mmCIF file of C-alpha atoms in Angstrom:
data_model
loop_
_atom_site.group_PDB
_atom_site.id
_atom_site.type_symbol
_atom_site.label_atom_id
_atom_site.label_comp_id
_atom_site.label_asym_id
_atom_site.label_seq_id
_atom_site.Cartn_x
_atom_site.Cartn_y
_atom_site.Cartn_z
ATOM 1 C CA GLU A 165 117.831 135.860 161.237
ATOM 2 C CA ILE A 166 118.961 134.811 164.543
ATOM 3 C CA VAL A 167 118.467 131.407 164.899
ATOM 4 C CA MET A 168 117.918 129.770 169.034
ATOM 5 C CA THR A 169 118.733 126.058 169.390
ATOM 6 C CA GLN A 170 116.778 124.097 172.454
ATOM 7 C CA SER A 171 118.151 120.970 173.476
ATOM 8 C CA PRO A 172 117.143 118.203 174.023
ATOM 9 C CA ALA A 173 113.652 118.090 172.352
ATOM 10 C CA THR A 174 111.874 115.970 174.783
ATOM 11 C CA LEU A 175 113.523 115.287 178.763
ATOM 12 C CA SER A 176 111.919 112.634 180.982
ATOM 13 C CA VAL A 177 112.628 112.883 184.075
ATOM 14 C CA SER A 178 110.949 111.780 187.482
ATOM 15 C CA PRO A 179 109.098 114.642 189.906
ATOM 16 C CA GLY A 180 111.573 116.144 192.676
ATOM 17 C CA GLU A 181 114.471 116.030 189.945
ATOM 18 C CA ARG A 182 116.715 118.857 189.365
ATOM 19 C CA VAL A 183 116.016 119.687 185.319
ATOM 20 C CA THR A 184 118.346 121.251 183.086
ATOM 21 C CA LEU A 185 116.629 122.713 180.009
ATOM 22 C CA SER A 186 119.292 124.589 177.205
ATOM 23 C CA CYS A 187 118.984 127.064 174.715
ATOM 24 C CA ARG A 188 121.877 128.433 172.096
ATOM 25 C CA ALA A 189 121.520 131.597 169.990
ATOM 26 C CA SER A 190 122.819 131.880 166.404
ATOM 27 C CA GLN A 191 124.599 134.897 167.390
ATOM 28 C CA GLY A 192 125.201 137.492 170.706
ATOM 29 C CA ILE A 193 121.589 138.604 172.223
ATOM 30 C CA SER A 194 123.260 139.781 175.184
ATOM 31 C CA ASN A 195 120.954 139.149 177.849
ATOM 32 C CA ASN A 196 117.766 139.563 175.820
ATOM 33 C CA LEU A 197 116.846 136.121 176.207
ATOM 34 C CA ALA A 198 113.035 134.334 178.123
ATOM 35 C CA TRP A 199 111.653 131.479 178.518
ATOM 36 C CA TYR A 200 108.081 130.206 179.054
ATOM 37 C CA GLN A 201 106.601 126.819 180.358
ATOM 38 C CA GLN A 202 102.975 125.794 177.306
ATOM 39 C CA LYS A 203 100.872 123.584 178.930
ATOM 40 C CA SER A 204 98.121 121.991 176.602
ATOM 41 C CA GLY A 205 95.475 123.664 175.727
ATOM 42 C CA GLN A 206 97.029 126.667 176.900
ATOM 43 C CA ALA A 207 99.097 129.597 176.010
ATOM 44 C CA PRO A 208 103.291 130.321 176.793
ATOM 45 C CA ARG A 209 103.143 131.498 180.156
ATOM 46 C CA LEU A 210 106.722 133.514 181.204
ATOM 47 C CA LEU A 211 108.938 132.477 183.376
ATOM 48 C CA ILE A 212 112.068 134.053 183.216
ATOM 49 C CA TYR A 213 113.442 137.638 181.111
ATOM 50 C CA GLY A 214 116.263 139.401 181.205
ATOM 51 C CA ALA A 215 117.918 135.706 180.724
ATOM 52 C CA SER A 216 117.644 135.853 185.198
ATOM 53 C CA SER A 217 114.734 137.650 186.626
ATOM 54 C CA ARG A 218 111.782 135.302 187.349
ATOM 55 C CA ALA A 219 108.328 137.587 186.483
ATOM 56 C CA THR A 220 106.118 138.006 188.569
ATOM 57 C CA GLY A 221 104.575 134.642 190.309
ATOM 58 C CA ILE A 222 106.602 132.039 189.174
ATOM 59 C CA PRO A 223 108.746 129.823 192.327
ATOM 60 C CA ALA A 224 111.751 130.072 193.621
ATOM 61 C CA ARG A 225 112.323 126.444 191.855
ATOM 62 C CA PHE A 226 112.435 128.075 188.311
ATOM 63 C CA SER A 227 116.387 130.087 187.892
ATOM 64 C CA GLY A 228 117.557 131.326 185.178
ATOM 65 C CA SER A 229 121.566 131.783 183.650
ATOM 66 C CA GLY A 230 123.615 132.764 180.856
ATOM 67 C CA SER A 231 124.850 135.942 178.217
ATOM 68 C CA GLY A 232 125.786 135.901 174.913
ATOM 69 C CA THR A 233 124.998 132.511 172.881
ATOM 70 C CA GLU A 234 124.510 129.821 175.643
ATOM 71 C CA PHE A 235 121.382 129.999 178.256
ATOM 72 C CA THR A 236 119.965 127.459 180.441
ATOM 73 C CA LEU A 237 116.447 126.841 182.586
ATOM 74 C CA THR A 238 116.903 125.422 185.781
ATOM 75 C CA ILE A 239 114.278 123.722 187.737
ATOM 76 C CA SER A 240 115.566 122.963 191.285
ATOM 77 C CA SER A 241 113.448 120.396 192.422
ATOM 78 C CA LEU A 242 110.358 119.323 189.218
ATOM 79 C CA GLN A 243 106.783 119.460 190.747
ATOM 80 C CA SER A 244 104.168 117.866 189.042
ATOM 81 C CA GLU A 245 102.184 120.644 187.749
ATOM 82 C CA ASP A 246 106.095 121.707 185.536
ATOM 83 C CA PHE A 247 105.226 118.830 183.054
ATOM 84 C CA ALA A 248 105.392 121.115 180.053
ATOM 85 C CA VAL A 249 106.613 121.947 177.094
ATOM 86 C CA TYR A 250 109.982 125.200 177.259
ATOM 87 C CA PHE A 251 110.114 127.676 175.024
ATOM 88 C CA CYS A 252 113.196 130.231 175.312
ATOM 89 C CA GLN A 253 112.714 133.157 173.265
ATOM 90 C CA GLN A 254 115.022 136.203 171.667
ATOM 91 C CA TYR A 255 114.793 139.619 170.744
ATOM 92 C CA ASP A 256 116.950 141.338 168.049
ATOM 93 C CA HIS A 257 116.399 145.875 169.459
ATOM 94 C CA TRP A 258 118.669 145.732 165.560
ATOM 95 C CA ALA A 259 116.053 144.583 163.500
ATOM 96 C CA PRO A 260 113.686 144.264 165.224
ATOM 97 C CA MET A 261 112.290 140.623 165.864
ATOM 98 C CA TYR A 262 111.700 138.140 167.909
ATOM 99 C CA THR A 263 112.354 134.793 167.427
ATOM 100 C CA PHE A 264 111.265 131.267 169.550
ATOM 101 C CA GLY A 265 113.747 127.945 169.985
ATOM 102 C CA GLN A 266 111.715 124.827 168.939
ATOM 103 C CA GLY A 267 110.683 123.880 172.244
ATOM 104 C CA THR A 268 111.853 121.245 174.829
ATOM 105 C CA ARG A 269 109.245 118.552 176.062
ATOM 106 C CA LEU A 270 109.751 117.604 179.902
ATOM 107 C CA GLU A 271 107.994 113.747 180.516
ATOM 108 C CA ILE A 272 107.240 112.167 183.095
ATOM 109 C CA GLN A 273 109.425 109.441 183.430
ATOM 110 C CA GLN B 94 93.994 142.626 186.624
ATOM 111 C CA VAL B 95 94.540 143.467 182.645
ATOM 112 C CA GLN B 96 94.009 140.345 180.115
ATOM 113 C CA LEU B 97 93.527 140.093 176.401
ATOM 114 C CA GLN B 98 91.206 138.578 173.874
ATOM 115 C CA GLU B 99 91.432 137.323 170.831
ATOM 116 C CA SER B 100 88.252 137.056 168.098
ATOM 117 C CA GLY B 101 88.831 135.657 164.507
ATOM 118 C CA PRO B 102 86.325 133.967 161.657
ATOM 119 C CA GLY B 103 88.440 130.319 162.674
ATOM 120 C CA LEU B 104 87.671 129.188 159.191
ATOM 121 C CA MET B 105 89.330 130.711 156.628
ATOM 122 C CA LYS B 106 89.526 129.706 152.188
ATOM 123 C CA PRO B 107 92.749 129.518 150.445
ATOM 124 C CA SER B 108 93.773 133.562 149.342
ATOM 125 C CA GLU B 109 90.838 135.397 151.503
ATOM 126 C CA THR B 110 92.738 138.022 154.013
ATOM 127 C CA LEU B 111 92.450 136.813 157.621
ATOM 128 C CA SER B 112 91.158 139.605 160.163
ATOM 129 C CA LEU B 113 91.774 139.714 163.854
ATOM 130 C CA THR B 114 90.933 141.316 166.831
ATOM 131 C CA CYS B 115 91.999 141.435 170.064
ATOM 132 C CA HIS B 116 90.229 143.868 173.398
ATOM 133 C CA VAL B 117 92.472 144.546 175.564
ATOM 134 C CA SER B 118 90.731 144.957 179.602
ATOM 135 C CA GLY B 119 92.064 146.187 182.343
ATOM 136 C CA ALA B 120 94.778 148.865 180.637
ATOM 137 C CA SER B 121 94.256 151.137 178.239
ATOM 138 C CA LEU B 122 96.122 151.465 174.692
ATOM 139 C CA SER B 123 96.368 155.004 174.603
ATOM 140 C CA SER B 124 99.072 155.071 177.692
ATOM 141 C CA GLY B 125 101.600 154.284 175.319
ATOM 142 C CA ALA B 126 102.843 151.858 178.339
ATOM 143 C CA ASN B 127 103.677 149.227 176.072
ATOM 144 C CA TYR B 128 104.152 147.468 172.864
ATOM 145 C CA TRP B 129 101.481 144.837 171.776
ATOM 146 C CA SER B 130 101.668 142.390 169.585
ATOM 147 C CA TRP B 131 100.281 138.961 167.818
ATOM 148 C CA ILE B 132 102.247 135.705 167.887
ATOM 149 C CA ARG B 133 101.549 132.204 165.930
ATOM 150 C CA GLN B 134 101.474 128.992 166.952
ATOM 151 C CA SER B 135 101.641 126.242 164.096
ATOM 152 C CA ALA B 136 103.219 122.578 163.946
ATOM 153 C CA GLY B 137 105.555 123.479 161.399
ATOM 154 C CA GLU B 138 106.923 126.682 162.301
ATOM 155 C CA GLY B 139 106.364 126.245 166.054
ATOM 156 C CA LEU B 140 105.759 130.107 167.637
ATOM 157 C CA GLN B 141 106.148 132.883 164.963
ATOM 158 C CA TRP B 142 106.380 136.514 166.292
ATOM 159 C CA ILE B 143 104.116 138.728 163.657
ATOM 160 C CA GLY B 144 104.289 141.887 164.493
ATOM 161 C CA ARG B 145 103.744 144.588 167.281
ATOM 162 C CA ILE B 146 102.178 148.141 167.654
ATOM 163 C CA TYR B 147 102.554 150.721 170.164
ATOM 164 C CA ALA B 148 100.024 153.588 171.092
ATOM 165 C CA SER B 149 101.184 156.259 168.565
ATOM 166 C CA GLY B 150 100.069 153.557 165.529
ATOM 167 C CA ARG B 151 104.047 152.580 164.729
ATOM 168 C CA THR B 152 104.238 149.223 163.982
ATOM 169 C CA ASP B 153 107.108 146.255 162.882
ATOM 170 C CA LEU B 154 106.259 143.403 161.153
ATOM 171 C CA ASN B 155 108.065 139.830 160.777
ATOM 172 C CA ARG B 156 109.992 140.096 157.508
ATOM 173 C CA SER B 157 108.985 137.129 156.343
ATOM 174 C CA LEU B 158 104.923 138.446 156.898
ATOM 175 C CA ARG B 159 105.610 142.007 155.868
ATOM 176 C CA SER B 160 104.447 141.703 152.009
ATOM 177 C CA ARG B 161 100.730 140.599 153.387
ATOM 178 C CA ALA B 162 100.551 141.465 157.366
ATOM 179 C CA SER B 163 99.093 144.535 158.955
ATOM 180 C CA ILE B 164 99.017 145.217 162.289
ATOM 181 C CA SER B 165 96.148 148.225 163.270
ATOM 182 C CA ALA B 166 94.828 149.774 166.908
ATOM 183 C CA ASP B 167 91.920 151.760 167.751
ATOM 184 C CA THR B 168 91.668 153.461 171.480
ATOM 185 C CA SER B 169 88.543 154.122 171.859
ATOM 186 C CA SER B 170 87.793 150.778 171.712
ATOM 187 C CA ASN B 171 91.017 149.136 173.733
ATOM 188 C CA GLN B 172 91.147 147.222 170.736
ATOM 189 C CA PHE B 173 93.931 146.563 168.097
ATOM 190 C CA PHE B 174 94.033 144.038 164.607
ATOM 191 C CA LEU B 175 95.516 142.576 162.727
ATOM 192 C CA ARG B 176 95.162 141.804 158.949
ATOM 193 C CA LEU B 177 97.061 138.955 156.636
ATOM 194 C CA ARG B 178 95.758 138.806 153.557
ATOM 195 C CA SER B 179 96.467 136.039 150.688
ATOM 196 C CA VAL B 180 95.828 133.236 153.651
ATOM 197 C CA THR B 181 97.340 129.567 152.787
ATOM 198 C CA ALA B 182 97.650 126.615 154.579
ATOM 199 C CA ASN B 183 100.666 127.173 156.175
ATOM 200 C CA ASP B 184 98.903 130.521 157.441
ATOM 201 C CA ALA B 185 96.650 127.770 159.705
ATOM 202 C CA GLY B 186 97.187 127.900 163.339
ATOM 203 C CA ILE B 187 96.436 129.026 166.692
ATOM 204 C CA TYR B 188 96.924 132.792 166.688
ATOM 205 C CA TYR B 189 97.850 135.044 169.775
ATOM 206 C CA CYS B 190 98.228 138.500 171.293
ATOM 207 C CA ALA B 191 100.553 139.203 173.561
ATOM 208 C CA ARG B 192 101.957 142.690 175.293
ATOM 209 C CA LEU B 193 105.091 143.267 175.437
ATOM 210 C CA GLY B 194 106.902 143.694 178.931
ATOM 211 C CA TRP B 195 109.454 145.753 180.104
ATOM 212 C CA MET B 196 112.031 147.170 177.971
ATOM 213 C CA ASP B 197 110.493 145.703 175.104
ATOM 214 C CA THR B 198 112.186 142.226 174.809
ATOM 215 C CA HIS B 199 109.809 139.416 175.977
ATOM 216 C CA PHE B 200 106.528 138.497 176.219
ATOM 217 C CA ASP B 201 104.715 139.359 179.469
ATOM 218 C CA LEU B 202 100.450 138.186 178.958
ATOM 219 C CA TRP B 203 99.389 136.821 176.512
ATOM 220 C CA GLY B 204 95.205 135.780 175.696
ATOM 221 C CA GLN B 205 94.107 132.248 175.592
ATOM 222 C CA GLY B 206 94.424 132.189 171.349
ATOM 223 C CA THR B 207 92.697 131.829 168.684
ATOM 224 C CA VAL B 208 91.986 128.860 166.099
ATOM 225 C CA VAL B 209 92.841 129.530 162.597
ATOM 226 C CA THR B 210 91.543 126.769 160.030
ATOM 227 C CA VAL B 211 92.167 127.751 155.844
ATOM 228 C CA SER B 212 90.813 124.985 153.930
ATOM 229 C CA SER B 213 88.807 124.930 150.757
#
């Protein structure tokens, strides 16, 4: 099973800052990588798919990059509504199987 | 717009069989345009994919749950279902149904989730 590792576990940042979250796959997954945002008491919301494509309605301050085993989610200027937990997720079409990272929590500094 | 709504018993006893329903509105399961999935979330395991079903009835399940889980669908009522046998405390958490998006690589739409508690 492909294991997804996110870092850091928690990140304390201030509104307006630029932030980069990391996600590493235990083996190459091409660009089969998605990012989700989850706020307390809510379901995850798709932000990015195909490693770098923004989902419908997602603001341009969210961007994704990477391929193979190393991926990043960048938020160019943090807004108050962006403080949440972010998950990455991979798709292994050979299995088929989907696995998620353990999440990165963005906290207000 | 397309919406997903989970429903289920809430409280289970160990060894019982969990049965959950996901009602889809705004889209037709029988169209064959998407796979539909079950995902769960717990403090211990994080987010875990359980399985997916296609309009044809074809299913794929997480290998770790294959011996206990099954997914089925009723296109006439536009619902799909999860059954999980012999539940334990490890099966407690929030269960989500979700739609798989373009190329089946990601989950583009989620229900709000239903909480499952397992206690004797």
